[in-house]
């Protein structure tokens, strides 16, 4: 039996494929490479010494998905495939609802037709909306302040309804907080095209000399140093959470929301200081206005993940920055 990983060539998907292969699973990737490179597949092979079967298809094609499910015995799906840029989702909402929501429906229809009803889905802390800052618990109200976030709210609802109607479904709705870092080998990591939107990829480009200085979005929040506080977790810890989630859904019917975060928040200036330590140089920054849609604090209550999945994050901020810098240096060398 194999595990199908949609979006397996992406940032989080590729790290999860490594964990699955290291555990001895057979892995099949379906990815349309809209936001990733086929090179990633080679890197996964280099790290694990194992090969994966790759389908360069779109999850919006039910015919393509049927082919995959016919060719392989698939026991469960880890569903990463989706568009994820908040600003872009405001500009092209139709693309986001079509790709993320319709894509998930296509996938579920094909899974049901082939009797495969176990899934781990990539949700996000964004479903806590503007919220109170947390620590968020899974039974807190969900909402969204942009189309990207709304796709996650809608998909969570769809998957919950599907699981309620048929007890053969077991689904983990994994609400990621802020994944950062890279594989310690430096072969896999996050390499956004254009100017990065997220903090750590931006800092990495300042450290590499591609960008002049970090813009700190606001220093007048109600936080200890006035800058935004987030719950950063290492992408390898996050990947390990998926293995635990697959084990859980195997024996538990229903759809269950689970936060994947550390429970500890760090401010923008704390992350910057940790990155300076990792790269061994001072990184210039300026204080800029607040970014629209940002909240002061966003942190997880990670208790449910520990209780249900037996998972907790183990890797600290210094290692997250070290691995991010290690990857950025390799990219710089080309
Ligand atoms: P990513 O863009 O690196 O990976 C997504 C992958 O899906 C890419 O390889 C892309 O080519 C593929 N893809 C997109 N649409 C597809 C389609 N229709 N058919 C086939 N392949 C398709 O993103 P990531 O950071 O690895 O995120 C993975 C998932 O986790 C996404 O659903 C994202 O919304 C969610 N998430 C990410 C974060 C984060 O900070 N990175 C936080 C919370 C949730
Ligand atoms: C952002 C998205 C969120 C998404 C997540 C994916 C917005 C408003 N939110 O979350 O929906 O799920 O990415 O990882 O886009 N910051 C700076 N300078 C920068 C970039 C960021 O100061 O150049 C600050 C932000 O104000 C924030 C912190 O750094 O306080 C983290 O920002 P970011 O990495 O973009 O993550 P989120 O805002 O938490």
mmCIF file of C-alpha atoms and ligand atoms in Angstrom:
data_model
loop_
_atom_site.group_PDB
_atom_site.id
_atom_site.type_symbol
_atom_site.label_atom_id
_atom_site.label_comp_id
_atom_site.label_asym_id
_atom_site.label_seq_id
_atom_site.Cartn_x
_atom_site.Cartn_y
_atom_site.Cartn_z
ATOM 1 C CA UNK A 1 0.000 0.000 0.000
ATOM 2 C CA UNK A 2 1.240 3.460 -0.886
ATOM 3 C CA UNK A 3 0.683 6.983 0.429
ATOM 4 C CA UNK A 4 -0.342 9.592 -2.140
ATOM 5 C CA UNK A 5 1.109 13.036 -1.460
ATOM 6 C CA UNK A 6 -0.589 15.857 -3.371
ATOM 7 C CA UNK A 7 1.714 18.870 -3.694
ATOM 8 C CA UNK A 8 4.585 16.610 -2.623
ATOM 9 C CA UNK A 9 7.189 18.647 -4.501
ATOM 10 C CA UNK A 10 6.372 21.777 -2.471
ATOM 11 C CA UNK A 11 8.068 23.135 0.638
ATOM 12 C CA UNK A 12 6.219 21.161 3.320
ATOM 13 C CA UNK A 13 5.291 18.254 1.039
ATOM 14 C CA UNK A 14 8.903 17.478 0.107
ATOM 15 C CA UNK A 15 9.972 17.336 3.770
ATOM 16 C CA UNK A 16 7.022 15.065 4.532
ATOM 17 C CA UNK A 17 7.945 12.736 1.644
ATOM 18 C CA UNK A 18 11.401 12.393 3.217
ATOM 19 C CA UNK A 19 9.840 11.405 6.563
ATOM 20 C CA UNK A 20 7.480 8.918 4.884
ATOM 21 C CA UNK A 21 10.277 7.305 2.871
ATOM 22 C CA UNK A 22 12.511 7.112 5.947
ATOM 23 C CA UNK A 23 9.665 5.291 7.679
ATOM 24 C CA UNK A 24 9.656 2.737 4.850
ATOM 25 C CA UNK A 25 6.451 3.874 3.134
ATOM 26 C CA UNK A 26 5.935 3.721 -0.622
ATOM 27 C CA UNK A 27 5.318 7.313 -1.751
ATOM 28 C CA UNK A 28 3.501 8.628 -4.807
ATOM 29 C CA UNK A 29 3.531 12.334 -5.578
ATOM 30 C CA UNK A 30 1.012 14.203 -7.684
ATOM 31 C CA UNK A 31 2.056 17.796 -8.360
ATOM 32 C CA UNK A 32 1.430 20.181 -11.247
ATOM 33 C CA UNK A 33 4.707 22.014 -10.433
ATOM 34 C CA UNK A 34 2.919 25.381 -10.462
ATOM 35 C CA UNK A 35 4.937 26.407 -7.399
ATOM 36 C CA UNK A 36 7.788 23.897 -7.261
ATOM 37 C CA UNK A 37 10.559 22.417 -9.333
ATOM 38 C CA UNK A 38 10.966 18.826 -10.568
ATOM 39 C CA UNK A 39 14.550 19.042 -9.177
ATOM 40 C CA UNK A 40 13.036 18.546 -5.734
ATOM 41 C CA UNK A 41 12.275 14.923 -6.627
ATOM 42 C CA UNK A 42 15.988 14.241 -7.194
ATOM 43 C CA UNK A 43 16.829 15.875 -3.861
ATOM 44 C CA UNK A 44 14.307 13.685 -2.038
ATOM 45 C CA UNK A 45 16.026 10.668 -3.636
ATOM 46 C CA UNK A 46 19.482 11.971 -2.666
ATOM 47 C CA UNK A 47 18.481 12.409 0.980
ATOM 48 C CA UNK A 48 16.641 9.111 1.421
ATOM 49 C CA UNK A 49 18.349 6.848 -1.113
ATOM 50 C CA UNK A 50 14.852 5.838 -2.192
ATOM 51 C CA UNK A 51 12.723 6.653 -5.192
ATOM 52 C CA UNK A 52 9.219 8.017 -5.473
ATOM 53 C CA UNK A 53 6.711 7.690 -8.287
ATOM 54 C CA UNK A 54 5.773 11.109 -9.610
ATOM 55 C CA UNK A 55 2.733 12.182 -11.597
ATOM 56 C CA UNK A 56 2.984 15.623 -13.117
ATOM 57 C CA UNK A 57 -0.776 16.191 -12.983
ATOM 58 C CA UNK A 58 -3.313 18.629 -11.653
ATOM 59 C CA UNK A 59 -5.625 17.497 -8.869
ATOM 60 C CA UNK A 60 -8.405 19.311 -10.731
ATOM 61 C CA UNK A 61 -8.288 16.472 -13.273
ATOM 62 C CA UNK A 62 -10.410 13.632 -11.913
ATOM 63 C CA UNK A 63 -9.335 11.512 -14.916
ATOM 64 C CA UNK A 64 -5.670 11.912 -13.967
ATOM 65 C CA UNK A 65 -6.439 11.067 -10.328
ATOM 66 C CA UNK A 66 -8.444 7.984 -11.376
ATOM 67 C CA UNK A 67 -5.400 6.768 -13.334
ATOM 68 C CA UNK A 68 -3.204 7.100 -10.272
ATOM 69 C CA UNK A 69 -5.651 5.285 -7.992
ATOM 70 C CA UNK A 70 -6.091 2.551 -10.595
ATOM 71 C CA UNK A 71 -2.342 2.047 -11.033
ATOM 72 C CA UNK A 72 -1.540 1.908 -7.289
ATOM 73 C CA UNK A 73 -3.080 0.625 -4.077
ATOM 74 C CA UNK A 74 -3.296 3.801 -2.025
ATOM 75 C CA UNK A 75 -4.085 3.564 1.677
ATOM 76 C CA UNK A 76 -4.091 7.280 2.548
ATOM 77 C CA UNK A 77 -3.558 10.742 1.121
ATOM 78 C CA UNK A 78 -1.568 13.663 2.494
ATOM 79 C CA UNK A 79 -3.155 16.652 0.798
ATOM 80 C CA UNK A 80 -0.846 19.672 0.448
ATOM 81 C CA UNK A 81 -1.692 20.813 -3.093
ATOM 82 C CA UNK A 82 -3.016 24.345 -2.971
ATOM 83 C CA UNK A 83 -2.264 27.979 -3.634
ATOM 84 C CA UNK A 84 -1.090 29.828 -0.523
ATOM 85 C CA UNK A 85 -0.264 33.509 -1.092
ATOM 86 C CA UNK A 86 -2.598 35.714 0.921
ATOM 87 C CA UNK A 87 -2.152 38.900 -1.166
ATOM 88 C CA UNK A 88 -2.551 37.052 -4.450
ATOM 89 C CA UNK A 89 -5.753 35.426 -3.157
ATOM 90 C CA UNK A 90 -7.271 38.891 -2.724
ATOM 91 C CA UNK A 91 -6.379 39.751 -6.355
ATOM 92 C CA UNK A 92 -7.491 36.457 -7.955
ATOM 93 C CA UNK A 93 -10.023 34.894 -5.558
ATOM 94 C CA UNK A 94 -11.604 32.777 -8.291
ATOM 95 C CA UNK A 95 -8.293 30.963 -8.883
ATOM 96 C CA UNK A 96 -7.954 30.281 -5.177
ATOM 97 C CA UNK A 97 -11.486 28.922 -4.685
ATOM 98 C CA UNK A 98 -11.212 26.833 -7.870
ATOM 99 C CA UNK A 99 -7.770 25.382 -7.191
ATOM 100 C CA UNK A 100 -8.088 24.837 -3.446
ATOM 101 C CA UNK A 101 -11.780 24.044 -2.920
ATOM 102 C CA UNK A 102 -12.659 22.386 -6.249
ATOM 103 C CA UNK A 103 -9.296 20.583 -6.246
ATOM 104 C CA UNK A 104 -10.073 19.087 -2.838
ATOM 105 C CA UNK A 105 -13.551 18.011 -3.997
ATOM 106 C CA UNK A 106 -12.100 16.286 -7.084
ATOM 107 C CA UNK A 107 -9.613 14.487 -4.869
ATOM 108 C CA UNK A 108 -12.285 13.361 -2.372
ATOM 109 C CA UNK A 109 -14.601 12.115 -5.128
ATOM 110 C CA UNK A 110 -11.838 9.986 -6.630
ATOM 111 C CA UNK A 111 -10.691 8.743 -3.208
ATOM 112 C CA UNK A 112 -14.275 7.693 -2.366
ATOM 113 C CA UNK A 113 -14.668 5.929 -5.716
ATOM 114 C CA UNK A 114 -11.562 3.868 -4.946
ATOM 115 C CA UNK A 115 -12.459 3.220 -1.293
ATOM 116 C CA UNK A 116 -9.552 5.265 0.070
ATOM 117 C CA UNK A 117 -10.919 7.318 2.969
ATOM 118 C CA UNK A 118 -7.969 8.385 5.106
ATOM 119 C CA UNK A 119 -6.515 11.860 4.746
ATOM 120 C CA UNK A 120 -4.253 14.400 6.410
ATOM 121 C CA UNK A 121 -5.135 17.882 5.133
ATOM 122 C CA UNK A 122 -2.983 21.041 5.223
ATOM 123 C CA UNK A 123 -5.074 23.606 7.012
ATOM 124 C CA UNK A 124 -3.673 26.715 8.645
ATOM 125 C CA UNK A 125 -3.758 28.873 11.751
ATOM 126 C CA UNK A 126 -5.297 31.418 9.401
ATOM 127 C CA UNK A 127 -8.679 29.765 10.205
ATOM 128 C CA UNK A 128 -8.575 31.511 13.595
ATOM 129 C CA UNK A 129 -9.163 34.736 11.636
ATOM 130 C CA UNK A 130 -8.367 38.060 13.255
ATOM 131 C CA UNK A 131 -8.821 36.214 16.596
ATOM 132 C CA UNK A 132 -7.477 37.138 19.983
ATOM 133 C CA UNK A 133 -3.884 36.055 19.388
ATOM 134 C CA UNK A 134 -4.276 32.771 21.181
ATOM 135 C CA UNK A 135 -3.079 30.465 22.476
ATOM 136 C CA UNK A 136 -5.689 29.131 20.045
ATOM 137 C CA UNK A 137 -7.504 25.912 20.823
ATOM 138 C CA UNK A 138 -9.112 23.758 18.168
ATOM 139 C CA UNK A 139 -12.607 24.461 19.512
ATOM 140 C CA UNK A 140 -12.181 28.232 19.123
ATOM 141 C CA UNK A 141 -14.401 29.851 16.475
ATOM 142 C CA UNK A 142 -13.110 29.797 12.896
ATOM 143 C CA UNK A 143 -13.338 32.636 10.376
ATOM 144 C CA UNK A 144 -11.281 34.185 7.619
ATOM 145 C CA UNK A 145 -10.133 37.643 6.650
ATOM 146 C CA UNK A 146 -9.009 36.878 3.072
ATOM 147 C CA UNK A 147 -9.937 34.426 0.272
ATOM 148 C CA UNK A 148 -6.946 32.159 1.004
ATOM 149 C CA UNK A 149 -8.083 31.765 4.614
ATOM 150 C CA UNK A 150 -11.666 31.248 3.471
ATOM 151 C CA UNK A 151 -10.608 28.327 1.243
ATOM 152 C CA UNK A 152 -9.182 26.634 4.350
ATOM 153 C CA UNK A 153 -12.352 27.333 6.373
ATOM 154 C CA UNK A 154 -14.509 25.990 3.524
ATOM 155 C CA UNK A 155 -12.395 22.876 2.969
ATOM 156 C CA UNK A 156 -12.383 22.083 6.694
ATOM 157 C CA UNK A 157 -16.185 22.304 6.642
ATOM 158 C CA UNK A 158 -16.504 20.141 3.513
ATOM 159 C CA UNK A 159 -14.200 17.465 4.937
ATOM 160 C CA UNK A 160 -16.044 17.537 8.272
ATOM 161 C CA UNK A 161 -19.391 16.995 6.510
ATOM 162 C CA UNK A 162 -17.961 14.182 4.367
ATOM 163 C CA UNK A 163 -16.584 12.419 7.448
ATOM 164 C CA UNK A 164 -19.853 12.892 9.354
ATOM 165 C CA UNK A 165 -21.799 11.184 6.552
ATOM 166 C CA UNK A 166 -19.593 8.082 6.308
ATOM 167 C CA UNK A 167 -17.661 6.658 9.268
ATOM 168 C CA UNK A 168 -15.104 5.048 6.950
ATOM 169 C CA UNK A 169 -13.512 8.473 6.529
ATOM 170 C CA UNK A 170 -10.767 9.452 8.938
ATOM 171 C CA UNK A 171 -9.428 12.967 8.360
ATOM 172 C CA UNK A 172 -6.931 15.129 10.205
ATOM 173 C CA UNK A 173 -7.374 18.865 9.650
ATOM 174 C CA UNK A 174 -3.850 19.991 10.473
ATOM 175 C CA UNK A 175 -3.690 23.667 11.376
ATOM 176 C CA UNK A 176 -0.103 24.706 10.796
ATOM 177 C CA UNK A 177 1.268 27.759 12.562
ATOM 178 C CA UNK A 178 4.436 29.268 11.011
ATOM 179 C CA UNK A 179 6.657 26.613 9.408
ATOM 180 C CA UNK A 180 10.222 27.785 8.759
ATOM 181 C CA UNK A 181 13.670 26.234 8.360
ATOM 182 C CA UNK A 182 14.868 23.634 5.912
ATOM 183 C CA UNK A 183 16.141 20.079 5.718
ATOM 184 C CA UNK A 184 19.480 19.927 7.622
ATOM 185 C CA UNK A 185 21.183 18.605 4.438
ATOM 186 C CA UNK A 186 20.522 21.987 2.794
ATOM 187 C CA UNK A 187 18.988 20.174 -0.186
ATOM 188 C CA UNK A 188 15.336 21.070 0.501
ATOM 189 C CA UNK A 189 13.871 24.336 1.716
ATOM 190 C CA UNK A 190 11.666 27.274 0.858
ATOM 191 C CA UNK A 191 12.607 29.279 -2.213
ATOM 192 C CA UNK A 192 9.757 31.612 -3.154
ATOM 193 C CA UNK A 193 9.763 33.285 -6.550
ATOM 194 C CA UNK A 194 9.914 37.098 -6.450
ATOM 195 C CA UNK A 195 10.152 39.092 -3.247
ATOM 196 C CA UNK A 196 9.202 36.866 -0.299
ATOM 197 C CA UNK A 197 6.033 37.740 1.636
ATOM 198 C CA UNK A 198 6.929 35.800 4.748
ATOM 199 C CA UNK A 199 9.407 36.910 7.371
ATOM 200 C CA UNK A 200 12.069 34.199 7.384
ATOM 201 C CA UNK A 201 12.427 33.821 3.589
ATOM 202 C CA UNK A 202 12.769 37.635 3.482
ATOM 203 C CA UNK A 203 15.438 37.662 6.194
ATOM 204 C CA UNK A 204 17.265 34.854 4.344
ATOM 205 C CA UNK A 205 17.491 37.037 1.229
ATOM 206 C CA UNK A 206 18.818 39.973 3.273
ATOM 207 C CA UNK A 207 21.439 37.660 4.777
ATOM 208 C CA UNK A 208 22.346 36.465 1.250
ATOM 209 C CA UNK A 209 22.699 40.062 0.072
ATOM 210 C CA UNK A 210 19.796 39.841 -2.414
ATOM 211 C CA UNK A 211 17.699 42.351 -0.468
ATOM 212 C CA UNK A 212 19.016 45.420 1.321
ATOM 213 C CA UNK A 213 17.168 45.377 4.632
ATOM 214 C CA UNK A 214 14.317 43.760 6.522
ATOM 215 C CA UNK A 215 11.141 45.793 6.843
ATOM 216 C CA UNK A 216 9.720 45.232 10.296
ATOM 217 C CA UNK A 217 5.963 45.656 9.927
ATOM 218 C CA UNK A 218 5.092 47.680 13.008
ATOM 219 C CA UNK A 219 6.755 48.176 16.396
ATOM 220 C CA UNK A 220 3.695 49.468 18.234
ATOM 221 C CA UNK A 221 1.827 46.209 18.876
ATOM 222 C CA UNK A 222 0.952 45.175 22.415
ATOM 223 C CA UNK A 223 3.826 42.717 22.627
ATOM 224 C CA UNK A 224 6.980 42.855 24.784
ATOM 225 C CA UNK A 225 9.067 44.643 22.101
ATOM 226 C CA UNK A 226 6.173 46.033 20.036
ATOM 227 C CA UNK A 227 6.737 43.738 17.028
ATOM 228 C CA UNK A 228 4.468 40.878 15.903
ATOM 229 C CA UNK A 229 4.721 37.550 17.717
ATOM 230 C CA UNK A 230 4.260 34.200 15.918
ATOM 231 C CA UNK A 231 4.538 30.505 16.694
ATOM 232 C CA UNK A 232 7.383 29.340 14.414
ATOM 233 C CA UNK A 233 8.036 25.618 13.989
ATOM 234 C CA UNK A 234 10.690 23.682 12.089
ATOM 235 C CA UNK A 235 9.399 22.202 8.825
ATOM 236 C CA UNK A 236 10.911 18.817 9.779
ATOM 237 C CA UNK A 237 8.915 18.801 13.026
ATOM 238 C CA UNK A 238 5.844 19.688 10.986
ATOM 239 C CA UNK A 239 6.571 16.860 8.541
ATOM 240 C CA UNK A 240 6.827 14.422 11.467
ATOM 241 C CA UNK A 241 3.391 15.590 12.628
ATOM 242 C CA UNK A 242 1.919 14.234 9.378
ATOM 243 C CA UNK A 243 3.254 10.745 10.074
ATOM 244 C CA UNK A 244 1.574 10.805 13.477
ATOM 245 C CA UNK A 245 -1.646 12.145 11.938
ATOM 246 C CA UNK A 246 -1.743 9.314 9.373
ATOM 247 C CA UNK A 247 -1.334 6.776 12.173
ATOM 248 C CA UNK A 248 -4.191 8.455 14.029
ATOM 249 C CA UNK A 249 -6.714 8.600 11.142
ATOM 250 C CA UNK A 250 -6.071 4.937 10.381
ATOM 251 C CA UNK A 251 -7.962 3.973 13.552
ATOM 252 C CA UNK A 252 -10.186 6.979 14.237
ATOM 253 C CA UNK A 253 -13.237 7.868 12.143
ATOM 254 C CA UNK A 254 -14.375 11.480 11.772
ATOM 255 C CA UNK A 255 -12.621 14.746 10.967
ATOM 256 C CA UNK A 256 -10.436 16.131 13.720
ATOM 257 C CA UNK A 257 -8.820 19.580 13.764
ATOM 258 C CA UNK A 258 -5.348 19.604 15.324
ATOM 259 C CA UNK A 259 -2.960 22.538 15.801
ATOM 260 C CA UNK A 260 0.640 21.951 14.790
ATOM 261 C CA UNK A 261 2.705 24.592 16.554
ATOM 262 C CA UNK A 262 5.161 24.810 19.435
ATOM 263 C CA UNK A 263 3.055 26.936 21.772
ATOM 264 C CA UNK A 264 5.944 29.433 22.093
ATOM 265 C CA UNK A 265 5.854 32.791 20.358
ATOM 266 C CA UNK A 266 8.792 34.847 19.100
ATOM 267 C CA UNK A 267 8.738 38.481 17.988
ATOM 268 C CA UNK A 268 10.075 39.732 14.653
ATOM 269 C CA UNK A 269 13.106 41.222 16.432
ATOM 270 C CA UNK A 270 13.770 37.950 18.270
ATOM 271 C CA UNK A 271 13.713 36.018 14.987
ATOM 272 C CA UNK A 272 16.023 38.591 13.422
ATOM 273 C CA UNK A 273 18.469 38.263 16.341
ATOM 274 C CA UNK A 274 18.411 34.447 16.075
ATOM 275 C CA UNK A 275 19.088 34.694 12.328
ATOM 276 C CA UNK A 276 21.997 37.084 12.922
ATOM 277 C CA UNK A 277 23.490 34.482 15.258
ATOM 278 C CA UNK A 278 22.998 31.777 12.613
ATOM 279 C CA UNK A 279 24.608 33.720 9.761
ATOM 280 C CA UNK A 280 27.216 35.476 11.884
ATOM 281 C CA UNK A 281 26.482 38.998 10.694
ATOM 282 C CA UNK A 282 24.378 42.032 11.521
ATOM 283 C CA UNK A 283 21.240 42.271 9.400
ATOM 284 C CA UNK A 284 19.983 45.776 8.650
ATOM 285 C CA UNK A 285 16.322 46.538 9.294
ATOM 286 C CA UNK A 286 13.910 49.464 9.305
ATOM 287 C CA UNK A 287 10.640 49.873 11.114
ATOM 288 C CA UNK A 288 7.852 50.068 8.524
ATOM 289 C CA UNK A 289 4.094 50.587 8.933
ATOM 290 C CA UNK A 290 1.934 47.675 10.077
ATOM 291 C CA UNK A 291 0.926 45.256 7.301
ATOM 292 C CA UNK A 292 -2.794 45.135 6.644
ATOM 293 C CA UNK A 293 -4.445 41.998 8.012
ATOM 294 C CA UNK A 294 -1.680 41.294 10.564
ATOM 295 C CA UNK A 295 -2.412 40.567 14.197
ATOM 296 C CA UNK A 296 -0.147 41.275 17.177
ATOM 297 C CA UNK A 297 0.148 37.648 18.283
ATOM 298 C CA UNK A 298 -0.742 34.248 16.824
ATOM 299 C CA UNK A 299 0.193 31.193 18.895
ATOM 300 C CA UNK A 300 -1.026 27.630 19.229
ATOM 301 C CA UNK A 301 -2.218 25.688 22.182
ATOM 302 C CA UNK A 302 -0.404 22.481 21.163
ATOM 303 C CA UNK A 303 -1.972 20.246 23.873
ATOM 304 C CA UNK A 304 -4.367 18.394 21.563
ATOM 305 C CA UNK A 305 -1.588 17.337 19.172
ATOM 306 C CA UNK A 306 0.301 15.854 22.097
ATOM 307 C CA UNK A 307 -2.762 14.143 23.556
ATOM 308 C CA UNK A 308 -4.231 12.769 20.315
ATOM 309 C CA UNK A 309 -1.231 12.257 18.057
ATOM 310 C CA UNK A 310 1.596 11.949 20.577
ATOM 311 C CA UNK A 311 3.343 14.724 18.656
ATOM 312 C CA UNK A 312 5.184 17.764 19.904
ATOM 313 C CA UNK A 313 7.704 20.027 18.260
ATOM 314 C CA UNK A 314 11.288 19.447 19.389
ATOM 315 C CA UNK A 315 13.474 21.815 17.352
ATOM 316 C CA UNK A 316 14.241 25.304 18.656
ATOM 317 C CA UNK A 317 14.417 28.700 16.959
ATOM 318 C CA UNK A 318 18.232 28.702 16.700
ATOM 319 C CA UNK A 319 18.203 25.428 14.747
ATOM 320 C CA UNK A 320 15.344 26.682 12.550
ATOM 321 C CA UNK A 321 17.456 29.721 11.598
ATOM 322 C CA UNK A 322 20.630 27.638 11.207
ATOM 323 C CA UNK A 323 18.906 25.293 8.741
ATOM 324 C CA UNK A 324 17.257 28.150 6.861
ATOM 325 C CA UNK A 325 20.646 29.857 6.468
ATOM 326 C CA UNK A 326 22.347 26.604 5.459
ATOM 327 C CA UNK A 327 19.801 26.240 2.634
ATOM 328 C CA UNK A 328 20.032 29.920 1.637
ATOM 329 C CA UNK A 329 23.845 29.659 1.401
ATOM 330 C CA UNK A 330 23.558 26.644 -0.907
ATOM 331 C CA UNK A 331 21.067 28.525 -3.125
ATOM 332 C CA UNK A 332 23.459 31.486 -3.242
ATOM 333 C CA UNK A 333 26.249 29.231 -4.546
ATOM 334 C CA UNK A 334 23.798 27.838 -7.123
HETATM 335 P P1 LIG B 1 4.061 25.049 -1.772
HETATM 336 O O1 LIG B 1 3.492 26.021 -2.734
HETATM 337 O O2 LIG B 1 5.531 24.975 -1.611
HETATM 338 O O3 LIG B 1 3.525 23.568 -2.108
HETATM 339 C C1 LIG B 1 2.265 23.340 -2.704
HETATM 340 C C2 LIG B 1 2.489 22.375 -3.865
HETATM 341 O O4 LIG B 1 1.221 22.092 -4.478
HETATM 342 C C3 LIG B 1 3.381 22.977 -4.966
HETATM 343 O O5 LIG B 1 4.397 22.036 -5.301
HETATM 344 C C4 LIG B 1 2.421 23.212 -6.144
HETATM 345 O O6 LIG B 1 3.071 23.059 -7.382
HETATM 346 C C5 LIG B 1 1.362 22.152 -5.886
HETATM 347 N N1 LIG B 1 0.025 22.445 -6.418
HETATM 348 C C6 LIG B 1 -0.714 23.578 -6.245
HETATM 349 N N2 LIG B 1 -1.908 23.445 -6.855
HETATM 350 C C7 LIG B 1 -1.938 22.206 -7.417
HETATM 351 C C8 LIG B 1 -2.886 21.489 -8.187
HETATM 352 N N3 LIG B 1 -4.060 22.028 -8.522
HETATM 353 N N4 LIG B 1 -2.579 20.234 -8.605
HETATM 354 C C9 LIG B 1 -1.383 19.671 -8.292
HETATM 355 N N5 LIG B 1 -0.437 20.318 -7.571
HETATM 356 C C10 LIG B 1 -0.717 21.565 -7.137
HETATM 357 O O7 LIG B 1 3.346 25.336 -0.349
HETATM 358 P P2 LIG B 1 3.709 24.790 1.095
HETATM 359 O O8 LIG B 1 4.270 25.912 1.879
HETATM 360 O O9 LIG B 1 4.448 23.521 1.014
HETATM 361 O O10 LIG B 1 2.235 24.531 1.635
HETATM 362 C C11 LIG B 1 1.584 23.287 1.472
HETATM 363 C C12 LIG B 1 0.164 23.403 2.003
HETATM 364 O O11 LIG B 1 0.207 23.833 3.360
HETATM 365 C C13 LIG B 1 -0.704 24.414 1.256
HETATM 366 O O12 LIG B 1 -2.007 23.885 1.144
HETATM 367 C C14 LIG B 1 -0.690 25.630 2.165
HETATM 368 O O13 LIG B 1 -1.846 26.397 2.036
HETATM 369 C C15 LIG B 1 -0.628 24.977 3.538
HETATM 370 N N6 LIG B 1 -0.023 25.860 4.552
HETATM 371 C C16 LIG B 1 1.234 26.378 4.368
HETATM 372 C C17 LIG B 1 1.783 27.226 5.326
HETATM 373 C C18 LIG B 1 3.167 27.823 5.137
HETATM 374 O O14 LIG B 1 3.522 28.701 5.897
HETATM 375 N N7 LIG B 1 3.960 27.371 4.196
HETATM 376 C C19 LIG B 1 1.064 27.545 6.480
HETATM 377 C C20 LIG B 1 -0.208 26.993 6.650
HETATM 378 C C21 LIG B 1 -0.745 26.145 5.688
HETATM 379 C C1 LIG B 2 1.233 34.819 6.828
HETATM 380 C C2 LIG B 2 -0.179 34.993 6.332
HETATM 381 C C3 LIG B 2 -0.994 33.793 6.802
HETATM 382 C C4 LIG B 2 -0.388 32.516 6.258
HETATM 383 C C5 LIG B 2 1.075 32.428 6.672
HETATM 384 C C6 LIG B 2 1.746 31.287 5.954
HETATM 385 C C7 LIG B 2 -0.634 37.391 6.076
HETATM 386 C C8 LIG B 2 -1.363 38.564 6.636
HETATM 387 N N1 LIG B 2 -0.735 36.256 6.821
HETATM 388 O O1 LIG B 2 1.211 34.673 8.232
HETATM 389 O O2 LIG B 2 -2.346 33.890 6.365
HETATM 390 O O3 LIG B 2 -1.079 31.369 6.748
HETATM 391 O O4 LIG B 2 1.775 33.625 6.290
HETATM 392 O O5 LIG B 2 3.010 31.098 6.486
HETATM 393 O O6 LIG B 2 -0.023 37.455 5.032
HETATM 394 N N2 LIG B 2 6.908 40.503 8.995
HETATM 395 C C9 LIG B 2 7.759 41.572 8.937
HETATM 396 N N3 LIG B 2 8.426 41.812 7.764
HETATM 397 C C10 LIG B 2 8.285 41.021 6.659
HETATM 398 C C11 LIG B 2 7.407 39.914 6.732
HETATM 399 C C12 LIG B 2 6.730 39.681 7.908
HETATM 400 O O7 LIG B 2 7.910 42.311 9.907
HETATM 401 O O8 LIG B 2 8.912 41.288 5.625
HETATM 402 C C13 LIG B 2 6.238 40.195 10.274
HETATM 403 C C14 LIG B 2 4.733 40.127 10.199
HETATM 404 O O9 LIG B 2 4.156 41.369 10.435
HETATM 405 C C15 LIG B 2 4.421 39.093 11.300
HETATM 406 C C16 LIG B 2 5.646 38.170 11.293
HETATM 407 O O10 LIG B 2 6.673 38.908 10.670
HETATM 408 O O11 LIG B 2 4.353 39.729 12.558
HETATM 409 C C17 LIG B 2 5.424 36.883 10.517
HETATM 410 O O12 LIG B 2 4.953 37.191 9.209
HETATM 411 P P1 LIG B 2 4.775 36.057 8.082
HETATM 412 O O13 LIG B 2 6.001 35.240 8.005
HETATM 413 O O14 LIG B 2 4.303 36.738 6.840
HETATM 414 O O15 LIG B 2 3.645 35.095 8.670
HETATM 415 P P2 LIG B 2 2.161 35.470 9.186
HETATM 416 O O16 LIG B 2 1.859 36.895 9.059
HETATM 417 O O17 LIG B 2 2.008 34.864 10.537
#
